Amino acid sequence: EKDGFDHYMLKEIYEQPRAYRETLQNRIDHENNKVDLSKEISLTPEEIRSLDKIHIVACGTAYHAGLVGKYVIENLVRVPVEVDVASEYRYRNPIITDKTLVMVISQSGETADTLAALREAQKRDAKVLAITNVNGSSVARDADEVLLTHAGPEIAVASTKAYTSQLIAIYLLGLYLAQIRGTQEDTVIANYLQAIKELPAQADKLLEFAPTMKQFAERYAHYEDLFFIGRSLDYAVSLEGSLKLKEISYVHSEAYPAGELKHGTLALITDGVPVIALATQEDIYDKMVSNIKEVKARDAYVLGIGLEGDQELAKSVDEVIAIPKTLPLLTPALSVIPLQLLAYYAALARGNDVDKPRNLAKSVTVE
Ligand code: M6R
């Protein structure tokens, strides 16, 4: 069933282009350049227009997808979004009204804390929209609205295609809400749709970096610590890269907002410490490059993740991975792929059980 791959995780990484296509299928009105979720989501235009805030609640990797969701929805829809880890949210007495949309994200739809947060939100009159990969799961059954990801079954404990499919679902939802609330011009929506349709082929192209990531992983898998740095969406993706690495390779790593380095973590950057620096966001690119120079000045070994066509980044880092160009909000669906490959090959280099890391379960059904 692994289709010739050594592990489910690698198979699932390679299934991502297909998962993107399937999650997009039947949700785009190609003729009118619009997202159409009206067959799946029953929130009325009035209800959508009356929302005054959105809470995104999830655990682990799904929480990281939610962090990307905050940028996407705030930018496209201009509604304030808060993102919480489910085990925190359910106990923090959140401020919820009937104008709050609570979005829960869960691959399995069975995560105990996410399910409890969903119920807590419903008790307080919020409408709950679930993004889940499993139709008929507890989360899908209890939520008021369900937007399915069509990633197909995910077997490896480390989530890969579920995360990126969650991003695709979030992009569609963000555009749909923007259409109804009139916060983006038609041409902007059309541009996004054009770019989204290119993501599967671009993701495919990124898989070609597998040998580069393998080489890097083999060289650094025996280090004690590794750092991921980035700003804005690149920071959100860094968190996911760091979780993936810890989870299956057991290498300690930290993701840091690059601008925060000077406030403490820079003390840990010394000769040869591996740093993965994401620099895909054009609006804060210059700031990011100056942060990269700060770590280089401490003799870190820097792998830069930048955009294709960027001639500058190579001058400040030791190695570069070039991500195909897309719109800034969509970049996470691409930039995470080399990080997934890095985690996979690091786990392999350390002789770990890639698909079943120690102490972890695929679905956490206890609190
Ligand atoms: O099934 P869920 O999406 O609710 O699971 C949430 C987390 O347990 C899950 O994403 C976990 O963090 C993964 N093992 C990460 O790879």
Coordinates of C-alpha atoms and ligand atoms in Angstrom, one line a residue:
E1 CA 0.0 0.0 0.0
K2 CA 3.0 2.3 0.2
D3 CA 3.1 2.4 -3.6
G4 CA 6.8 1.6 -3.7
F5 CA 7.7 4.3 -1.1
D6 CA 9.7 3.1 1.9
H7 CA 7.4 4.9 4.3
Y8 CA 3.9 6.3 4.4
M9 CA 5.3 9.7 5.3
L10 CA 7.2 10.0 2.0
K11 CA 4.3 8.6 0.0
E12 CA 2.1 11.3 1.6
I13 CA 4.6 14.0 0.9
Y14 CA 4.5 13.0 -2.7
E15 CA 0.7 12.8 -2.8
Q16 CA 0.4 16.5 -2.0
P17 CA -0.1 17.8 -5.6
R18 CA -3.0 15.4 -5.9
A19 CA -4.4 16.3 -2.5
Y20 CA -4.4 20.0 -3.6
R21 CA -6.2 19.2 -6.8
E22 CA -8.8 17.1 -5.0
T23 CA -9.4 19.7 -2.3
L24 CA -9.9 22.3 -5.1
Q25 CA -12.2 20.2 -7.1
N26 CA -15.8 21.3 -7.6
R27 CA -15.2 24.4 -5.5
I28 CA -14.2 26.8 -8.2
D29 CA -16.6 28.4 -10.7
H30 CA -14.1 28.7 -13.5
E31 CA -16.4 30.6 -15.8
N32 CA -17.0 33.4 -13.3
N33 CA -13.7 33.2 -11.5
K34 CA -15.4 32.7 -8.1
V35 CA -15.1 30.3 -5.3
D36 CA -18.4 28.4 -4.8
L37 CA -18.8 26.7 -1.4
S38 CA -22.6 27.3 -1.3
K39 CA -23.3 23.6 -1.7
E40 CA -21.3 22.8 1.3
I41 CA -21.6 25.7 3.7
S42 CA -25.1 26.8 4.7
L43 CA -24.1 30.1 6.4
T44 CA -26.3 32.7 4.7
P45 CA -24.7 35.8 3.2
E46 CA -26.4 37.8 6.0
E47 CA -24.8 35.5 8.6
I48 CA -21.4 35.8 6.9
R49 CA -21.7 39.6 6.7
S50 CA -22.6 39.8 10.4
L51 CA -19.5 38.0 11.7
D52 CA -17.3 40.3 13.7
K53 CA -14.5 37.9 14.6
I54 CA -13.2 34.5 13.9
H55 CA -11.5 32.1 16.3
I56 CA -9.5 29.2 14.9
V57 CA -8.9 26.3 17.3
A58 CA -6.8 23.2 16.7
C59 CA -3.9 21.1 17.9
G60 CA -0.4 20.5 16.6
T61 CA 0.0 20.7 12.9
A62 CA -3.6 21.7 12.4
Y63 CA -2.9 24.6 14.8
H64 CA 0.0 25.7 12.5
A65 CA -2.4 25.6 9.6
G66 CA -4.6 27.9 11.7
L67 CA -1.7 30.4 12.1
V68 CA -1.5 30.7 8.4
G69 CA -5.3 31.0 8.4
K70 CA -5.1 34.1 10.5
Y71 CA -2.9 35.9 7.9
V72 CA -5.0 34.7 5.1
I73 CA -8.4 35.6 6.5
E74 CA -7.4 38.9 8.1
N75 CA -5.8 40.0 4.8
L76 CA -8.6 38.9 2.5
V77 CA -11.6 39.4 4.7
R78 CA -10.5 42.1 7.2
V79 CA -12.1 40.3 10.1
P80 CA -10.0 39.9 13.3
V81 CA -8.9 36.3 13.8
E82 CA -7.5 34.7 17.0
V83 CA -5.8 31.4 16.9
D84 CA -5.7 29.1 19.9
V85 CA -4.4 25.7 20.8
A86 CA -7.6 23.7 21.6
S87 CA -6.4 22.6 25.1
E88 CA -5.9 26.3 26.0
Y89 CA -8.9 27.7 24.3
R90 CA -11.4 25.4 26.0
Y91 CA -10.2 26.5 29.5
R92 CA -9.6 30.2 28.9
N93 CA -13.2 31.4 29.0
P94 CA -13.0 32.9 25.5
I95 CA -15.2 35.8 24.5
I96 CA -17.7 34.3 22.1
T97 CA -21.0 35.8 20.8
D98 CA -23.4 34.8 18.1
K99 CA -21.3 37.0 15.8
T100 CA -18.2 34.8 16.3
L101 CA -17.4 32.1 13.9
V102 CA -15.3 29.4 15.5
M103 CA -13.3 27.3 13.0
V104 CA -11.9 24.1 14.2
I105 CA -9.3 22.3 12.1
S106 CA -8.6 18.6 12.6
Q107 CA -7.3 16.0 10.2
S108 CA -8.8 13.0 12.0
G109 CA -11.8 14.8 13.4
E110 CA -11.3 12.8 16.6
T111 CA -8.9 15.0 18.6
A112 CA -10.3 15.2 22.1
D113 CA -9.4 18.8 22.9
T114 CA -10.5 20.0 19.5
L115 CA -13.9 18.3 19.9
A116 CA -14.3 19.7 23.4
A117 CA -13.4 23.2 22.2
L118 CA -16.1 22.8 19.5
R119 CA -18.7 21.9 22.0
E120 CA -17.7 24.7 24.3
A121 CA -18.1 27.2 21.5
Q122 CA -21.5 25.9 20.5
K123 CA -22.6 26.1 24.2
R124 CA -21.8 29.8 23.9
D125 CA -23.8 30.4 20.8
A126 CA -21.0 30.5 18.2
K127 CA -21.4 28.8 14.9
V128 CA -18.7 26.2 14.4
L129 CA -17.2 25.5 11.0
A130 CA -14.9 22.4 10.9
I131 CA -12.1 21.8 8.4
T132 CA -11.5 18.1 8.6
N133 CA -10.2 15.2 6.4
V134 CA -12.6 12.6 7.7
N135 CA -16.2 12.7 6.7
G136 CA -18.4 11.2 9.5
S137 CA -15.8 11.9 12.2
S138 CA -16.9 13.2 15.5
V139 CA -15.9 16.8 14.6
A140 CA -17.6 16.5 11.2
R141 CA -20.8 15.3 12.9
D142 CA -20.9 17.9 15.6
A143 CA -19.9 21.0 13.7
D144 CA -22.6 23.3 12.2
E145 CA -20.6 23.6 8.9
V146 CA -18.1 21.2 7.4
L147 CA -15.5 21.9 4.8
L148 CA -13.7 18.7 3.9
T149 CA -10.1 18.4 2.9
H150 CA -9.7 15.7 0.3
A151 CA -6.2 14.6 1.2
G152 CA -7.1 10.9 1.3
P153 CA -6.2 8.8 4.3
E154 CA -3.1 9.9 6.2
I155 CA -1.3 7.0 7.9
A156 CA 2.0 8.4 9.0
V157 CA 1.9 10.0 12.5
A158 CA 3.6 13.1 11.1
S159 CA 1.0 15.1 9.2
T160 CA 2.0 16.4 5.8
K161 CA -0.6 16.3 3.1
A162 CA -3.3 17.0 5.7
Y163 CA -1.6 20.3 6.6
T164 CA -1.2 21.5 3.0
S165 CA -4.8 20.5 2.2
Q166 CA -6.0 22.4 5.2
L167 CA -4.2 25.4 3.7
I168 CA -6.0 25.0 0.4
A169 CA -9.3 24.8 2.2
I170 CA -8.4 27.9 4.2
Y171 CA -7.6 29.8 0.9
L172 CA -10.9 28.8 -0.6
L173 CA -12.8 29.8 2.5
G174 CA -11.0 33.1 2.8
L175 CA -11.8 34.0 -0.8
Y176 CA -15.4 32.9 -0.4
L177 CA -15.9 35.1 2.7
A178 CA -14.2 37.9 0.9
Q179 CA -16.5 37.6 -2.1
I180 CA -19.6 37.7 0.1
R181 CA -18.4 40.6 2.3
G182 CA -17.1 42.4 -0.8
T183 CA -13.7 43.0 0.7
Q184 CA -11.7 42.2 -2.5
E185 CA -12.1 43.3 -6.1
D186 CA -13.2 40.6 -8.6
T187 CA -9.8 40.9 -10.3
V188 CA -8.0 40.1 -7.0
I189 CA -10.1 37.1 -6.5
A190 CA -9.5 36.0 -10.1
N191 CA -5.7 36.4 -9.5
Y192 CA -5.8 34.3 -6.5
L193 CA -7.7 31.6 -8.2
Q194 CA -5.3 31.6 -11.1
A195 CA -2.4 31.3 -8.7
I196 CA -4.1 28.6 -6.6
K197 CA -4.6 26.5 -9.7
E198 CA -0.9 26.5 -10.3
L199 CA 0.0 25.3 -6.8
P200 CA -0.3 21.5 -7.6
A201 CA 2.3 21.7 -10.5
Q202 CA 4.5 24.0 -8.4
A203 CA 4.4 21.6 -5.5
D204 CA 5.3 18.8 -7.8
K205 CA 8.4 20.7 -8.9
L206 CA 9.5 21.2 -5.3
L207 CA 9.7 17.5 -4.8
E208 CA 12.7 17.6 -6.9
F209 CA 14.6 19.1 -4.0
A210 CA 14.4 15.7 -2.2
P211 CA 18.1 14.9 -2.9
T212 CA 19.2 18.4 -1.6
M213 CA 17.2 18.0 1.6
K214 CA 18.5 14.5 2.0
Q215 CA 22.1 15.7 1.8
F216 CA 21.4 18.5 4.2
A217 CA 19.6 16.2 6.6
E218 CA 22.4 13.7 6.6
R219 CA 24.9 16.3 7.3
Y220 CA 23.0 17.9 10.2
A221 CA 20.9 15.1 11.7
H222 CA 23.4 14.5 14.4
Y223 CA 23.5 18.0 15.7
E224 CA 21.9 18.8 19.0
D225 CA 19.9 21.8 18.0
L226 CA 18.6 23.4 14.9
F227 CA 16.8 26.7 14.4
F228 CA 14.1 27.8 12.0
I229 CA 13.7 31.5 11.5
G230 CA 11.2 33.6 9.5
R231 CA 8.8 36.5 9.6
S232 CA 5.1 36.7 9.2
L233 CA 3.9 33.7 7.2
D234 CA 7.4 32.3 7.1
Y235 CA 7.4 32.2 10.8
A236 CA 4.1 30.2 10.8
V237 CA 5.7 27.8 8.4
S238 CA 8.9 27.7 10.5
L239 CA 6.8 26.4 13.5
E240 CA 5.5 23.6 11.4
G241 CA 9.0 22.7 10.1
S242 CA 10.3 22.6 13.6
L243 CA 7.5 20.5 14.9
K244 CA 7.9 18.0 12.1
L245 CA 11.7 17.7 12.8
K246 CA 11.2 17.2 16.5
E247 CA 8.4 14.8 16.1
I248 CA 10.2 12.2 13.9
S249 CA 13.9 12.9 14.1
Y250 CA 14.0 13.8 17.8
V251 CA 16.5 16.6 17.0
H252 CA 15.7 19.6 19.2
S253 CA 14.7 22.6 17.2
E254 CA 13.1 25.9 17.7
A255 CA 11.2 28.2 15.4
Y256 CA 11.7 31.8 16.0
P257 CA 10.3 35.0 14.6
A258 CA 13.5 36.4 13.1
G259 CA 12.9 39.9 14.6
E260 CA 12.9 38.3 18.1
L261 CA 16.3 36.7 17.8
K262 CA 18.1 39.6 19.4
H263 CA 15.8 39.4 22.4
G264 CA 17.3 36.1 23.6
T265 CA 17.8 33.2 21.2
L266 CA 20.7 34.8 19.4
A267 CA 22.8 33.7 22.4
L268 CA 22.5 30.1 21.2
I269 CA 23.7 30.8 17.7
T270 CA 27.4 29.9 17.5
D271 CA 29.9 28.4 15.1
G272 CA 28.3 25.9 12.8
V273 CA 24.8 25.8 14.3
P274 CA 22.3 25.0 11.5
V275 CA 19.7 27.6 10.8
I276 CA 16.9 27.3 8.2
A277 CA 16.0 30.8 7.2
L278 CA 12.7 31.3 5.3
A279 CA 12.7 34.5 3.2
T280 CA 9.7 34.2 0.9
Q281 CA 7.7 37.2 2.0
E282 CA 8.5 40.2 -0.1
D283 CA 7.1 42.9 2.2
I284 CA 9.5 42.1 5.0
Y285 CA 12.3 40.7 2.8
D286 CA 15.0 43.3 3.6
K287 CA 14.4 42.9 7.4
M288 CA 14.7 39.2 7.0
V289 CA 17.9 39.4 5.2
S290 CA 19.4 41.6 7.9
N291 CA 18.4 38.9 10.5
I292 CA 20.1 36.3 8.3
K293 CA 23.2 38.4 8.3
E294 CA 23.0 38.5 12.1
V295 CA 23.1 34.7 12.4
K296 CA 25.8 34.5 9.7
A297 CA 27.9 36.9 11.7
R298 CA 27.8 34.3 14.5
D299 CA 29.0 31.7 12.0
A300 CA 25.8 29.7 11.8
Y301 CA 25.4 27.4 8.8
V302 CA 22.4 28.9 7.0
L303 CA 20.0 27.1 4.5
G304 CA 17.9 29.8 2.9
I305 CA 14.5 29.2 1.5
G306 CA 13.7 32.0 -0.9
L307 CA 11.8 32.6 -4.1
E308 CA 12.9 31.6 -7.6
G309 CA 14.6 34.6 -9.2
D310 CA 16.0 36.0 -6.0
Q311 CA 19.7 36.6 -6.7
E312 CA 20.3 38.4 -3.4
L313 CA 19.6 35.6 -0.9
A314 CA 22.4 33.4 -2.1
K315 CA 24.9 36.0 -1.1
S316 CA 23.9 35.9 2.5
V317 CA 23.4 32.2 3.1
D318 CA 25.3 28.9 2.6
E319 CA 22.8 27.1 0.5
V320 CA 19.5 28.1 -1.1
I321 CA 16.3 26.3 -2.0
A322 CA 14.2 28.3 -4.5
I323 CA 10.4 28.2 -4.1
P324 CA 8.4 28.7 -7.3
K325 CA 6.8 32.2 -7.3
T326 CA 3.2 32.5 -6.2
L327 CA 1.2 35.1 -4.3
P328 CA 2.7 35.8 -0.9
L329 CA -0.3 34.4 1.0
L330 CA -0.1 31.1 -0.9
T331 CA 3.6 30.5 -0.4
P332 CA 3.2 28.4 2.8
A333 CA 1.6 25.6 0.6
L334 CA 5.0 25.4 -1.1
S335 CA 7.6 26.5 1.3
V336 CA 6.7 23.8 3.9
I337 CA 7.5 20.9 1.4
P338 CA 11.3 21.1 1.7
L339 CA 10.9 21.3 5.5
Q340 CA 8.8 18.1 5.5
L341 CA 11.5 16.4 3.4
L342 CA 14.2 17.6 5.8
A343 CA 12.4 16.0 8.8
Y344 CA 11.8 12.8 6.9
Y345 CA 15.5 12.4 5.8
A346 CA 16.8 13.5 9.3
A347 CA 14.6 10.8 10.9
L348 CA 15.9 8.3 8.4
A349 CA 19.5 9.3 8.9
R350 CA 19.0 8.7 12.6
G351 CA 17.5 5.3 12.1
N352 CA 14.1 6.2 13.6
D353 CA 10.8 4.6 12.9
V354 CA 9.6 7.4 10.6
D355 CA 5.9 6.5 10.5
K356 CA 5.6 5.7 14.1
P357 CA 7.7 8.0 16.2
R358 CA 8.1 7.2 19.9
N359 CA 5.5 8.3 22.4
L360 CA 3.1 9.6 19.8
A361 CA -0.3 8.4 18.4
K362 CA -1.8 9.4 15.1
S363 CA -5.0 10.6 16.8
V364 CA -5.0 12.0 20.3
T365 CA -8.4 11.0 21.6
V366 CA -7.6 11.6 25.3
E367 CA -7.2 15.0 26.9
Ligands
M6R1 O1 -6.2 14.9 13.7 P1 -5.8 16.3 14.1 O2 -5.5 17.2 13.0 O3 -6.8 16.9 15.1 O4 -4.5 16.1 14.9 C1 -3.8 17.2 15.6 C2 -2.4 16.9 16.0 O5 -2.4 15.8 16.9 C3 -1.5 16.5 14.8 O6 -1.5 17.5 13.9 C4 -0.1 16.3 15.3 O7 0.5 17.4 15.8 C5 0.7 15.6 14.2 N1 1.3 14.4 14.6 C6 1.8 16.5 13.7 O8 2.5 15.9 12.6

